[in-house]
C-alpha positions as MATLAB code, in Angstrom:
seq = 'MIATLKNQTGQPIRVGQVTLIPISQVLHIQLAKLPVGFIWNRPMAIKVETVDEAEQILPVQDVTRLALIAIAGFTLLGALLIAAARRKSQQ';
ca = [
      -1.090  -19.935   -1.464;
      -4.214  -17.835   -1.009;
      -4.090  -14.078   -1.652;
      -6.919  -11.603   -1.075;
      -7.028   -7.882   -1.770;
      -9.842   -5.753   -0.382;
     -10.685   -2.235    0.715;
     -11.472   -1.748    4.380;
     -12.884    1.210    6.302;
     -11.647    2.257    9.722;
     -13.395    3.764   12.724;
     -15.313    6.960   11.852;
     -13.942   10.090   13.508;
     -16.364   12.939   14.181;
     -14.907   16.452   14.162;
     -17.565   19.104   14.676;
     -20.064   18.773   11.824;
     -17.810   16.505    9.760;
     -17.240   12.754    9.917;
     -13.934   11.370    8.633;
     -13.668    7.700    7.623;
     -10.249    6.276    6.714;
     -10.156    3.765    3.844;
      -7.260    1.353    3.429;
      -6.361   -1.467    1.077;
      -5.456   -4.797    2.679;
      -3.373   -7.491    0.989;
      -3.540  -10.797    2.859;
      -1.388  -13.712    1.721;
      -1.841  -17.067    3.456;
       0.546  -19.901    2.707;
      -1.365  -23.123    2.081;
      -1.405  -25.602    4.967;
       1.021  -23.510    7.016;
       0.240  -21.222    9.950;
       2.228  -18.482    8.204;
       0.910  -15.459    6.373;
       1.536  -11.873    5.395;
      -0.732   -8.848    5.801;
       0.030   -5.467    4.254;
      -2.178   -2.413    4.840;
      -1.784    0.762    2.856;
      -3.768    4.006    3.024;
      -6.108    4.694    0.112;
      -8.378    7.635    0.951;
     -10.327    9.595    3.536;
     -14.096    9.750    3.126;
     -15.497   13.080    4.356;
     -19.196   13.240    5.256;
     -20.914   16.476    6.290;
     -24.241   17.051    8.070;
     -25.943   17.974    4.781;
     -25.091   14.410    3.615;
     -22.455   15.563    1.137;
     -19.669   13.041    0.611;
     -16.185   13.630   -0.673;
     -13.365   11.127   -1.174;
      -9.867   12.537   -0.651;
      -7.130   10.228   -2.000;
      -4.042    9.668    0.155;
      -0.632    9.781   -1.505;
       1.322    6.834   -0.107;
       4.833    8.310   -0.246;
       6.269    5.373    1.712;
       5.197    2.968   -1.035;
       6.690    5.241   -3.695;
       9.952    5.439   -1.736;
      10.085    1.635   -1.405;
       9.518    1.221   -5.146;
      12.293    3.732   -5.875;
      14.700    1.986   -3.479;
      13.933   -1.408   -5.040;
      14.443    0.036   -8.529;
      17.804    1.601   -7.648;
      18.900   -1.627   -5.939;
      18.054   -3.660   -9.042;
      19.777   -1.124  -11.297;
      22.891   -1.200   -9.085;
      22.975   -5.010   -9.106;
      22.680   -5.061  -12.910;
      25.456   -2.483  -13.301;
      27.768   -4.415  -10.957;
      27.062   -7.676  -12.808;
      27.742   -5.991  -16.176;
      31.005   -4.477  -14.883;
      32.183   -7.865  -13.583;
      31.424   -9.561  -16.895;
      33.274   -6.858  -18.796;
      36.342   -7.092  -16.518;
      36.473  -10.902  -16.886;
      36.566  -10.770  -20.687;
];
């Protein structure tokens, strides 16, 4: 299995005197010797460039990722509670 993680920039978008460049993080997992893989992109930041060459990086809050982590955590907690209740009822 080969896994790579890298930051990637998107197409620049010009709005008036400002250029916006999206930055994302790409996780690419390739299963060895199989034509199967997995690619996951997630937003990281927006790079803002102005005509006076000032740059600013605005981080992006990935609320979808946070929601998925919360759902996975509650699912695991629920499974552990159900398993503990079953063990207790069998004793």
